Amino acid sequence: MADVPEQVDSTGGSPSDPVTTSRSGSRPRLGVLDWVQVALLSVGVLCVVSGLLPREEAAANLHRIGPLLLFLGSVIVLAELARQAQVFDVIAHRLAILGRGHYPALFVLCAAFASATTVLLNLDTTAVLITPVMLALARPARIPPLPLAMTTLWLANTASLLLPVSNLTNLLAADRIALTATEFAATMWAPHLASIVTTMLCLWLWYWRPARRGSDRYIPPNPIRPANARERALMTITAGACVLFVVAIPLLGDRIAVAAFGAAAVAVAAFAILDPTALRLSLIPWQLLVFVTGLFLVVPTLGRWGLDELTHVLIGTDAGACGAYRAAATGAALANLANNLPAYAAGEAVVAVHNGNQLLALLIGTNVSPIVTPWASLATLLVLQYCRTHDVRVPMTRFVLTGLVLAAVATTSAVAALLVTS
């Protein structure tokens, strides 16, 4: 089995439910992370009220992120209902069965599952919904949980380059340089592939190879089957809604939020008829919406008061390879010091619109690299919180060092692939 070092320190409640229940079970309470997100929005509002951020600029920022908030809320609702319909559980168990007890086969299948979920449903979906499903496989199949956790954590970040829906930062970048979903994918496929291949090599070397996992084979779990016709109908309709969303992405172009909302509406309608008790206000990821809104008020304010000048010095204006690598390195450093969303927003503000490669290199740095510090991306933080609630101990020294190496190698290779294919 995997070694058992110190446990990751994290705070707040279970990430699957932003409002957790107190030990007495009598009333819900907010976790520390929730209060931080509320505080961020409060600071953003104060920036506007005090005049530190002009109201016209604040209104423009909120107008820009309106479709992004609709997309984020819709896709999380869709994914949560898919989880309740056991869509992800069925897939995960089927993958483990397909592996036939062989770890190399299971490794490839799990990596493909986590990558596909990140690409099609976004990195936060992978963190929030796929992590517990993967960890739930550990006990019945006697699989060491740490490799499963790290596969989800790393690929939630490094596999988020291909489509605009894969990461909120992608939506911002695609909008900034006017790329449709298909054009964005045609530009980013090579960096995406380089990032995933590098991640899989590092995962095998540091977490999946026999010397690390401590066993040669695992026990394939039993398949999950719907208990009755109602569960079967919910699973079928919700899975169909997910497929509908994926198919609509290239058809609707930059109206991705419409595709997500439509697919979520199908799933909600199915549950309203077949299992209305599952429809709760807590399905709406209010803490993510508050977090994003606060960021797009606070970061522009900081930009007006010195952050833009610092970021501009770090990134520079070189339109060639040097400028691309400087942008990627700056995005990676800022993401791990603070968080990937404000890091991208700060970098985007100083990169010229016509310098598409430098902007996309910044995007690579902020997407691929938030795996060194626990707070670098919301997805990283959520996976580590799941590890804590599932009693999966993550060695922080190993986490930081392996993450640092992967971040450097994956970012470098992805930027190289971008420059070669652009």
Short mmCIF file of C-alpha atoms in Angstrom, two decimals:
data_model
loop_
_atom_site.label_atom_id
_atom_site.label_comp_id
_atom_site.label_asym_id
_atom_site.label_seq_id
_atom_site.Cartn_x
_atom_site.Cartn_y
_atom_site.Cartn_z
CA MET A 1 0.00 0.00 0.00
CA ALA A 2 0.96 3.66 -0.33
CA ASP A 3 3.07 5.18 2.38
CA VAL A 4 1.25 7.04 5.15
CA PRO A 5 2.83 10.43 5.83
CA GLU A 6 1.35 13.54 7.31
CA GLN A 7 -2.23 14.44 6.51
CA VAL A 8 -3.12 17.41 4.36
CA ASP A 9 -4.40 20.31 6.40
CA SER A 10 -7.64 21.76 5.08
CA THR A 11 -10.62 23.52 6.46
CA GLY A 12 -14.29 23.78 5.80
CA GLY A 13 -16.94 21.20 5.19
CA SER A 14 -17.30 18.51 2.60
CA PRO A 15 -16.70 20.08 -0.81
CA SER A 16 -19.63 18.26 -2.31
CA ASP A 17 -21.98 20.33 -0.23
CA PRO A 18 -21.06 23.96 0.42
CA VAL A 19 -23.34 24.11 3.42
CA THR A 20 -22.36 21.33 5.80
CA THR A 21 -24.30 19.97 8.72
CA SER A 22 -23.17 20.49 12.27
CA ARG A 23 -22.40 17.47 14.42
CA SER A 24 -25.74 17.72 16.09
CA GLY A 25 -27.39 17.61 12.68
CA SER A 26 -29.77 20.37 13.75
CA ARG A 27 -28.70 23.22 11.49
CA PRO A 28 -26.39 23.83 8.52
CA ARG A 29 -23.20 25.80 8.89
CA LEU A 30 -20.78 27.44 6.54
CA GLY A 31 -17.24 26.16 6.16
CA VAL A 32 -14.17 28.39 6.35
CA LEU A 33 -13.74 28.30 2.56
CA ASP A 34 -17.32 29.52 2.15
CA TRP A 35 -16.67 32.48 4.45
CA VAL A 36 -13.50 33.32 2.50
CA GLN A 37 -15.48 33.39 -0.73
CA VAL A 38 -18.20 35.57 0.78
CA ALA A 39 -15.50 37.88 2.15
CA LEU A 40 -13.93 38.13 -1.32
CA LEU A 41 -17.24 39.26 -2.81
CA SER A 42 -17.74 41.71 0.06
CA VAL A 43 -14.31 43.23 -0.58
CA GLY A 44 -15.17 43.49 -4.27
CA VAL A 45 -18.41 45.34 -3.49
CA LEU A 46 -16.51 47.69 -1.18
CA CYS A 47 -14.04 48.39 -3.98
CA VAL A 48 -16.91 49.54 -6.16
CA VAL A 49 -18.73 51.48 -3.45
CA SER A 50 -15.53 53.25 -2.35
CA GLY A 51 -14.64 54.24 -5.90
CA LEU A 52 -11.41 52.22 -6.01
CA LEU A 53 -12.97 50.45 -8.99
CA PRO A 54 -15.11 52.71 -11.21
CA ARG A 55 -18.70 51.54 -11.46
CA GLU A 56 -18.59 51.55 -15.25
CA GLU A 57 -15.62 49.16 -15.24
CA ALA A 58 -17.27 46.95 -12.61
CA ALA A 59 -20.47 46.79 -14.68
CA ALA A 60 -18.48 45.88 -17.80
CA ASN A 61 -16.69 43.08 -15.93
CA LEU A 62 -19.94 41.67 -14.56
CA HIS A 63 -21.54 41.85 -18.01
CA ARG A 64 -18.60 39.90 -19.41
CA ILE A 65 -18.78 37.11 -16.86
CA GLY A 66 -22.59 36.77 -16.95
CA PRO A 67 -22.52 33.95 -19.54
CA LEU A 68 -19.62 32.34 -17.66
CA LEU A 69 -21.63 32.25 -14.44
CA LEU A 70 -24.58 30.72 -16.29
CA PHE A 71 -22.29 28.09 -17.76
CA LEU A 72 -20.59 27.30 -14.46
CA GLY A 73 -23.85 27.02 -12.52
CA SER A 74 -25.52 24.92 -15.20
CA VAL A 75 -22.67 22.46 -15.73
CA ILE A 76 -22.26 21.84 -11.99
CA VAL A 77 -26.01 21.20 -11.60
CA LEU A 78 -25.89 18.83 -14.59
CA ALA A 79 -22.89 16.97 -13.21
CA GLU A 80 -24.32 16.73 -9.68
CA LEU A 81 -27.59 15.26 -10.99
CA ALA A 82 -25.58 12.85 -13.15
CA ARG A 83 -23.75 11.77 -10.00
CA GLN A 84 -27.02 11.24 -8.15
CA ALA A 85 -28.26 9.18 -11.09
CA GLN A 86 -25.10 7.03 -10.66
CA VAL A 87 -23.81 7.82 -14.14
CA PHE A 88 -20.25 8.41 -12.92
CA ASP A 89 -20.33 5.44 -10.53
CA VAL A 90 -21.34 3.10 -13.34
CA ILE A 91 -18.55 4.40 -15.58
CA ALA A 92 -15.89 4.14 -12.85
CA HIS A 93 -16.86 0.59 -11.90
CA ARG A 94 -16.98 -0.45 -15.54
CA LEU A 95 -13.49 0.93 -16.06
CA ALA A 96 -12.19 -1.05 -13.09
CA ILE A 97 -13.87 -4.18 -14.45
CA LEU A 98 -12.35 -3.57 -17.89
CA GLY A 99 -8.93 -3.38 -16.28
CA ARG A 100 -9.32 -7.05 -15.20
CA GLY A 101 -7.16 -6.58 -12.12
CA HIS A 102 -4.17 -5.22 -14.09
CA TYR A 103 -2.85 -1.92 -12.77
CA PRO A 104 -1.38 -0.63 -16.07
CA ALA A 105 -4.76 -1.07 -17.77
CA LEU A 106 -6.57 0.55 -14.84
CA PHE A 107 -4.11 3.44 -14.90
CA VAL A 108 -4.77 4.20 -18.57
CA LEU A 109 -8.55 3.88 -18.11
CA CYS A 110 -8.64 6.11 -15.02
CA ALA A 111 -6.47 8.72 -16.72
CA ALA A 112 -8.75 8.65 -19.75
CA PHE A 113 -11.85 8.97 -17.56
CA ALA A 114 -10.48 11.93 -15.57
CA SER A 115 -9.18 13.63 -18.73
CA ALA A 116 -12.46 13.21 -20.61
CA THR A 117 -14.49 14.56 -17.69
CA THR A 118 -12.20 17.57 -17.40
CA VAL A 119 -12.29 18.26 -21.13
CA LEU A 120 -16.05 17.92 -21.54
CA LEU A 121 -17.49 19.02 -18.20
CA ASN A 122 -14.69 21.24 -16.76
CA LEU A 123 -12.04 20.76 -14.11
CA ASP A 124 -14.21 21.61 -11.12
CA THR A 125 -16.64 18.85 -12.12
CA THR A 126 -13.74 16.39 -12.06
CA ALA A 127 -12.69 17.62 -8.63
CA VAL A 128 -16.16 17.73 -7.09
CA LEU A 129 -17.77 14.63 -8.57
CA ILE A 130 -15.16 12.26 -9.96
CA THR A 131 -12.84 12.31 -6.94
CA PRO A 132 -15.28 10.61 -4.52
CA VAL A 133 -16.26 8.09 -7.20
CA MET A 134 -12.64 7.14 -7.81
CA LEU A 135 -11.84 6.96 -4.11
CA ALA A 136 -14.93 4.81 -3.54
CA LEU A 137 -13.30 2.18 -5.78
CA ALA A 138 -10.32 1.87 -3.46
CA ARG A 139 -11.87 -0.21 -0.68
CA PRO A 140 -13.91 -2.84 -2.61
CA ALA A 141 -11.16 -3.32 -5.20
CA ARG A 142 -8.35 -3.02 -2.62
CA ILE A 143 -6.71 -0.30 -4.69
CA PRO A 144 -4.32 2.10 -2.91
CA PRO A 145 -6.27 5.39 -2.78
CA LEU A 146 -3.37 7.82 -3.24
CA PRO A 147 -2.71 7.02 -6.94
CA LEU A 148 -6.44 7.45 -7.66
CA ALA A 149 -6.55 10.77 -5.82
CA MET A 150 -3.46 12.17 -7.53
CA THR A 151 -4.70 11.08 -10.96
CA THR A 152 -7.85 13.10 -10.44
CA LEU A 153 -6.05 16.07 -8.90
CA TRP A 154 -3.38 16.41 -11.55
CA LEU A 155 -5.54 15.73 -14.61
CA ALA A 156 -8.27 18.05 -13.38
CA ASN A 157 -5.72 20.80 -14.01
CA THR A 158 -3.41 19.56 -16.75
CA ALA A 159 -6.19 18.15 -18.97
CA SER A 160 -8.11 21.44 -19.03
CA LEU A 161 -6.59 22.96 -22.18
CA LEU A 162 -8.59 21.55 -25.08
CA LEU A 163 -12.04 23.16 -25.07
CA PRO A 164 -13.42 26.47 -23.80
CA VAL A 165 -15.69 24.52 -21.43
CA SER A 166 -12.75 22.72 -19.84
CA ASN A 167 -11.73 25.67 -17.70
CA LEU A 168 -13.25 29.03 -16.87
CA THR A 169 -10.00 30.67 -17.95
CA ASN A 170 -10.40 29.07 -21.39
CA LEU A 171 -13.75 30.78 -21.81
CA LEU A 172 -12.12 34.10 -21.00
CA ALA A 173 -9.23 33.50 -23.40
CA ALA A 174 -11.45 32.30 -26.25
CA ASP A 175 -13.61 35.38 -25.84
CA ARG A 176 -10.57 37.67 -25.71
CA ILE A 177 -9.04 36.44 -28.98
CA ALA A 178 -12.39 35.62 -30.65
CA LEU A 179 -12.01 31.84 -31.11
CA THR A 180 -14.99 29.52 -31.47
CA ALA A 181 -14.97 26.19 -29.64
CA THR A 182 -13.72 24.32 -32.71
CA GLU A 183 -11.07 26.96 -33.47
CA PHE A 184 -9.90 26.90 -29.87
CA ALA A 185 -9.59 23.10 -29.95
CA ALA A 186 -7.73 23.25 -33.27
CA THR A 187 -5.23 25.64 -31.68
CA MET A 188 -4.82 23.88 -28.33
CA TRP A 189 -4.86 20.18 -29.24
CA ALA A 190 -1.06 19.88 -29.33
CA PRO A 191 -0.42 21.64 -25.99
CA HIS A 192 -3.27 19.59 -24.51
CA LEU A 193 -1.75 16.32 -25.73
CA ALA A 194 1.73 17.29 -24.51
CA SER A 195 0.35 18.17 -21.09
CA ILE A 196 -1.58 14.91 -20.68
CA VAL A 197 1.29 12.69 -21.86
CA THR A 198 3.68 14.40 -19.46
CA THR A 199 1.19 14.06 -16.63
CA MET A 200 0.67 10.36 -17.26
CA LEU A 201 4.42 9.72 -17.29
CA CYS A 202 4.83 11.52 -13.97
CA LEU A 203 1.82 9.78 -12.46
CA TRP A 204 3.23 6.38 -13.34
CA LEU A 205 6.71 7.23 -12.14
CA TRP A 206 5.74 8.70 -8.76
CA TYR A 207 2.39 7.14 -7.87
CA TRP A 208 1.36 4.13 -9.99
CA ARG A 209 4.45 2.00 -10.57
CA PRO A 210 4.70 -1.19 -8.47
CA ALA A 211 7.28 0.20 -6.06
CA ARG A 212 4.87 3.01 -5.15
CA ARG A 213 1.50 1.30 -5.06
CA GLY A 214 2.73 -1.78 -3.15
CA SER A 215 0.64 -4.44 -4.90
CA ASP A 216 0.61 -6.25 -8.24
CA ARG A 217 -3.12 -6.68 -8.88
CA TYR A 218 -6.46 -5.37 -7.69
CA ILE A 219 -9.88 -7.01 -7.33
CA PRO A 220 -12.35 -5.90 -10.03
CA PRO A 221 -15.54 -4.60 -8.31
CA ASN A 222 -19.03 -5.75 -9.11
CA PRO A 223 -20.91 -3.66 -11.69
CA ILE A 224 -23.50 -1.14 -10.52
CA ARG A 225 -26.97 -1.70 -11.91
CA PRO A 226 -30.15 0.37 -11.48
CA ALA A 227 -32.36 -1.12 -8.77
CA ASN A 228 -35.63 -0.40 -10.58
CA ALA A 229 -37.21 1.21 -13.64
CA ARG A 230 -37.20 4.69 -12.07
CA GLU A 231 -33.45 4.60 -11.41
CA ARG A 232 -32.85 3.23 -14.91
CA ALA A 233 -34.87 6.05 -16.46
CA LEU A 234 -33.05 8.71 -14.42
CA MET A 235 -29.68 7.27 -15.39
CA THR A 236 -30.58 7.08 -19.07
CA ILE A 237 -32.06 10.57 -19.31
CA THR A 238 -29.28 12.23 -17.31
CA ALA A 239 -26.58 10.47 -19.30
CA GLY A 240 -28.40 11.57 -22.46
CA ALA A 241 -28.38 15.17 -21.20
CA CYS A 242 -24.60 14.96 -20.74
CA VAL A 243 -24.22 13.63 -24.29
CA LEU A 244 -26.51 16.40 -25.55
CA PHE A 245 -24.29 18.99 -23.93
CA VAL A 246 -21.12 17.53 -25.47
CA VAL A 247 -22.69 17.32 -28.95
CA ALA A 248 -23.97 20.90 -28.72
CA ILE A 249 -20.53 22.39 -27.92
CA PRO A 250 -19.23 22.57 -31.53
CA LEU A 251 -22.69 23.44 -32.87
CA LEU A 252 -23.37 26.48 -30.69
CA GLY A 253 -19.92 28.05 -30.97
CA ASP A 254 -19.45 30.74 -28.34
CA ARG A 255 -22.92 30.14 -26.84
CA ILE A 256 -21.65 27.33 -24.63
CA ALA A 257 -23.66 28.58 -21.67
CA VAL A 258 -26.84 27.93 -23.66
CA ALA A 259 -25.77 24.32 -24.25
CA ALA A 260 -25.00 23.80 -20.55
CA PHE A 261 -28.27 25.39 -19.45
CA GLY A 262 -30.30 23.31 -21.90
CA ALA A 263 -28.68 20.05 -20.83
CA ALA A 264 -29.12 20.91 -17.15
CA ALA A 265 -32.78 21.73 -17.81
CA VAL A 266 -33.29 18.25 -19.28
CA ALA A 267 -31.77 16.62 -16.19
CA VAL A 268 -33.74 18.83 -13.83
CA ALA A 269 -36.98 18.00 -15.66
CA ALA A 270 -36.24 14.28 -15.36
CA PHE A 271 -35.65 14.54 -11.62
CA ALA A 272 -38.70 16.79 -11.18
CA ILE A 273 -40.86 13.98 -12.54
CA LEU A 274 -39.06 10.90 -11.20
CA ASP A 275 -37.32 12.07 -8.01
CA PRO A 276 -38.35 15.61 -7.01
CA THR A 277 -36.84 15.28 -3.51
CA ALA A 278 -33.36 15.40 -5.10
CA LEU A 279 -33.93 18.95 -6.37
CA ARG A 280 -32.60 21.33 -3.72
CA LEU A 281 -31.28 24.86 -3.79
CA SER A 282 -27.94 23.47 -2.61
CA LEU A 283 -27.48 22.02 -6.11
CA ILE A 284 -26.64 25.55 -7.26
CA PRO A 285 -22.91 26.10 -6.64
CA TRP A 286 -23.41 29.48 -5.03
CA GLN A 287 -19.94 29.52 -3.50
CA LEU A 288 -18.29 29.17 -6.91
CA LEU A 289 -20.48 31.91 -8.37
CA VAL A 290 -19.67 34.19 -5.43
CA PHE A 291 -15.96 33.38 -5.76
CA VAL A 292 -15.80 34.21 -9.48
CA THR A 293 -17.84 37.40 -9.09
CA GLY A 294 -15.63 38.59 -6.25
CA LEU A 295 -12.48 37.86 -8.24
CA PHE A 296 -13.65 39.99 -11.16
CA LEU A 297 -14.18 42.93 -8.87
CA VAL A 298 -11.07 42.59 -6.69
CA VAL A 299 -8.47 41.73 -9.37
CA PRO A 300 -9.31 44.71 -11.64
CA THR A 301 -9.08 46.94 -8.58
CA LEU A 302 -5.62 45.58 -7.75
CA GLY A 303 -4.70 46.06 -11.40
CA ARG A 304 -5.51 49.76 -11.17
CA TRP A 305 -3.34 50.07 -8.06
CA GLY A 306 -0.08 48.45 -9.12
CA LEU A 307 -0.70 44.80 -10.09
CA ASP A 308 -0.89 45.61 -13.81
CA GLU A 309 2.53 47.29 -13.74
CA LEU A 310 4.15 44.36 -11.91
CA THR A 311 2.57 41.77 -14.21
CA HIS A 312 3.56 43.77 -17.28
CA VAL A 313 7.19 43.83 -16.15
CA LEU A 314 7.15 40.07 -15.58
CA ILE A 315 5.43 39.13 -18.85
CA GLY A 316 6.89 41.74 -21.20
CA THR A 317 5.74 42.39 -24.77
CA ASP A 318 7.86 39.97 -26.80
CA ALA A 319 5.63 38.27 -29.36
CA GLY A 320 8.09 35.41 -29.88
CA ALA A 321 9.07 32.30 -27.95
CA CYS A 322 10.73 34.27 -25.14
CA GLY A 323 7.55 36.26 -24.53
CA ALA A 324 5.45 33.11 -24.54
CA TYR A 325 7.62 31.38 -21.96
CA ARG A 326 7.72 34.52 -19.79
CA ALA A 327 3.93 34.68 -19.86
CA ALA A 328 3.61 30.99 -19.00
CA ALA A 329 6.12 31.24 -16.16
CA THR A 330 4.41 34.33 -14.75
CA GLY A 331 1.01 32.67 -14.91
CA ALA A 332 2.37 29.54 -13.23
CA ALA A 333 4.07 31.48 -10.44
CA LEU A 334 1.09 33.74 -9.74
CA ALA A 335 -1.30 30.77 -9.80
CA ASN A 336 0.65 28.92 -7.13
CA LEU A 337 1.18 32.03 -5.05
CA ALA A 338 -2.48 33.04 -5.17
CA ASN A 339 -4.90 31.17 -7.45
CA ASN A 340 -5.16 30.43 -11.16
CA LEU A 341 -8.21 32.60 -11.85
CA PRO A 342 -6.79 35.89 -10.55
CA ALA A 343 -3.42 34.94 -12.07
CA TYR A 344 -4.98 34.64 -15.52
CA ALA A 345 -7.09 37.76 -15.08
CA ALA A 346 -4.04 39.77 -14.02
CA GLY A 347 -1.97 38.49 -16.94
CA GLU A 348 -4.71 38.95 -19.52
CA ALA A 349 -5.01 42.62 -18.59
CA VAL A 350 -1.46 43.36 -19.80
CA VAL A 351 -1.17 41.07 -22.85
CA ALA A 352 -2.00 42.72 -26.16
CA VAL A 353 -5.06 41.30 -27.91
CA HIS A 354 -3.13 40.73 -31.14
CA ASN A 355 -0.47 38.65 -29.33
CA GLY A 356 -2.48 35.44 -29.31
CA ASN A 357 0.40 33.06 -28.62
CA GLN A 358 1.50 34.98 -25.55
CA LEU A 359 -2.05 34.99 -24.21
CA LEU A 360 -2.43 31.25 -24.83
CA ALA A 361 0.96 30.62 -23.19
CA LEU A 362 -0.28 32.55 -20.16
CA LEU A 363 -3.36 30.32 -20.24
CA ILE A 364 -1.17 27.19 -20.30
CA GLY A 365 0.77 28.41 -17.28
CA THR A 366 -2.35 29.15 -15.25
CA ASN A 367 -4.15 25.93 -16.28
CA VAL A 368 -1.38 23.33 -16.08
CA SER A 369 0.69 24.57 -13.15
CA PRO A 370 -1.73 24.99 -10.17
CA ILE A 371 -0.60 21.67 -8.68
CA VAL A 372 2.27 22.80 -6.47
CA THR A 373 0.43 24.53 -3.62
CA PRO A 374 -2.91 23.33 -2.19
CA TRP A 375 -4.68 26.64 -2.92
CA ALA A 376 -3.39 27.14 -6.48
CA SER A 377 -6.73 26.21 -8.05
CA LEU A 378 -10.14 25.51 -6.66
CA ALA A 379 -9.99 22.02 -8.19
CA THR A 380 -6.74 21.25 -6.36
CA LEU A 381 -8.17 22.49 -3.08
CA LEU A 382 -11.37 20.49 -3.49
CA VAL A 383 -9.56 17.22 -4.27
CA LEU A 384 -7.36 17.65 -1.22
CA GLN A 385 -10.44 18.31 0.91
CA TYR A 386 -11.96 15.08 -0.39
CA CYS A 387 -8.78 13.24 0.52
CA ARG A 388 -9.11 14.57 4.05
CA THR A 389 -12.78 13.57 4.41
CA HIS A 390 -12.00 10.09 3.00
CA ASP A 391 -8.99 9.65 5.34
CA VAL A 392 -6.59 9.53 2.40
CA ARG A 393 -3.27 10.91 3.60
CA VAL A 394 -1.28 12.92 1.07
CA PRO A 395 2.42 13.47 1.87
CA MET A 396 2.79 17.22 1.44
CA THR A 397 6.53 17.18 0.77
CA ARG A 398 6.04 14.64 -1.98
CA PHE A 399 2.96 16.50 -3.23
CA VAL A 400 4.84 19.80 -3.57
CA LEU A 401 8.04 18.38 -5.06
CA THR A 402 6.37 16.11 -7.62
CA GLY A 403 3.89 18.85 -8.47
CA LEU A 404 6.73 21.32 -8.99
CA VAL A 405 8.52 19.02 -11.42
CA LEU A 406 5.33 18.20 -13.33
CA ALA A 407 4.29 21.86 -13.49
CA ALA A 408 7.66 22.86 -14.94
CA VAL A 409 7.90 20.01 -17.46
CA ALA A 410 4.26 20.03 -18.55
CA THR A 411 4.14 23.80 -18.94
CA THR A 412 7.38 23.87 -20.92
CA SER A 413 6.32 21.04 -23.23
CA ALA A 414 2.83 22.47 -23.75
CA VAL A 415 4.16 25.92 -24.67
CA ALA A 416 6.67 24.29 -27.03
CA ALA A 417 3.82 22.38 -28.70
CA LEU A 418 1.85 25.61 -29.05
CA LEU A 419 4.77 27.41 -30.70
CA VAL A 420 5.53 24.51 -33.06
CA THR A 421 1.94 24.09 -34.26
CA SER A 422 0.84 27.74 -34.38
#
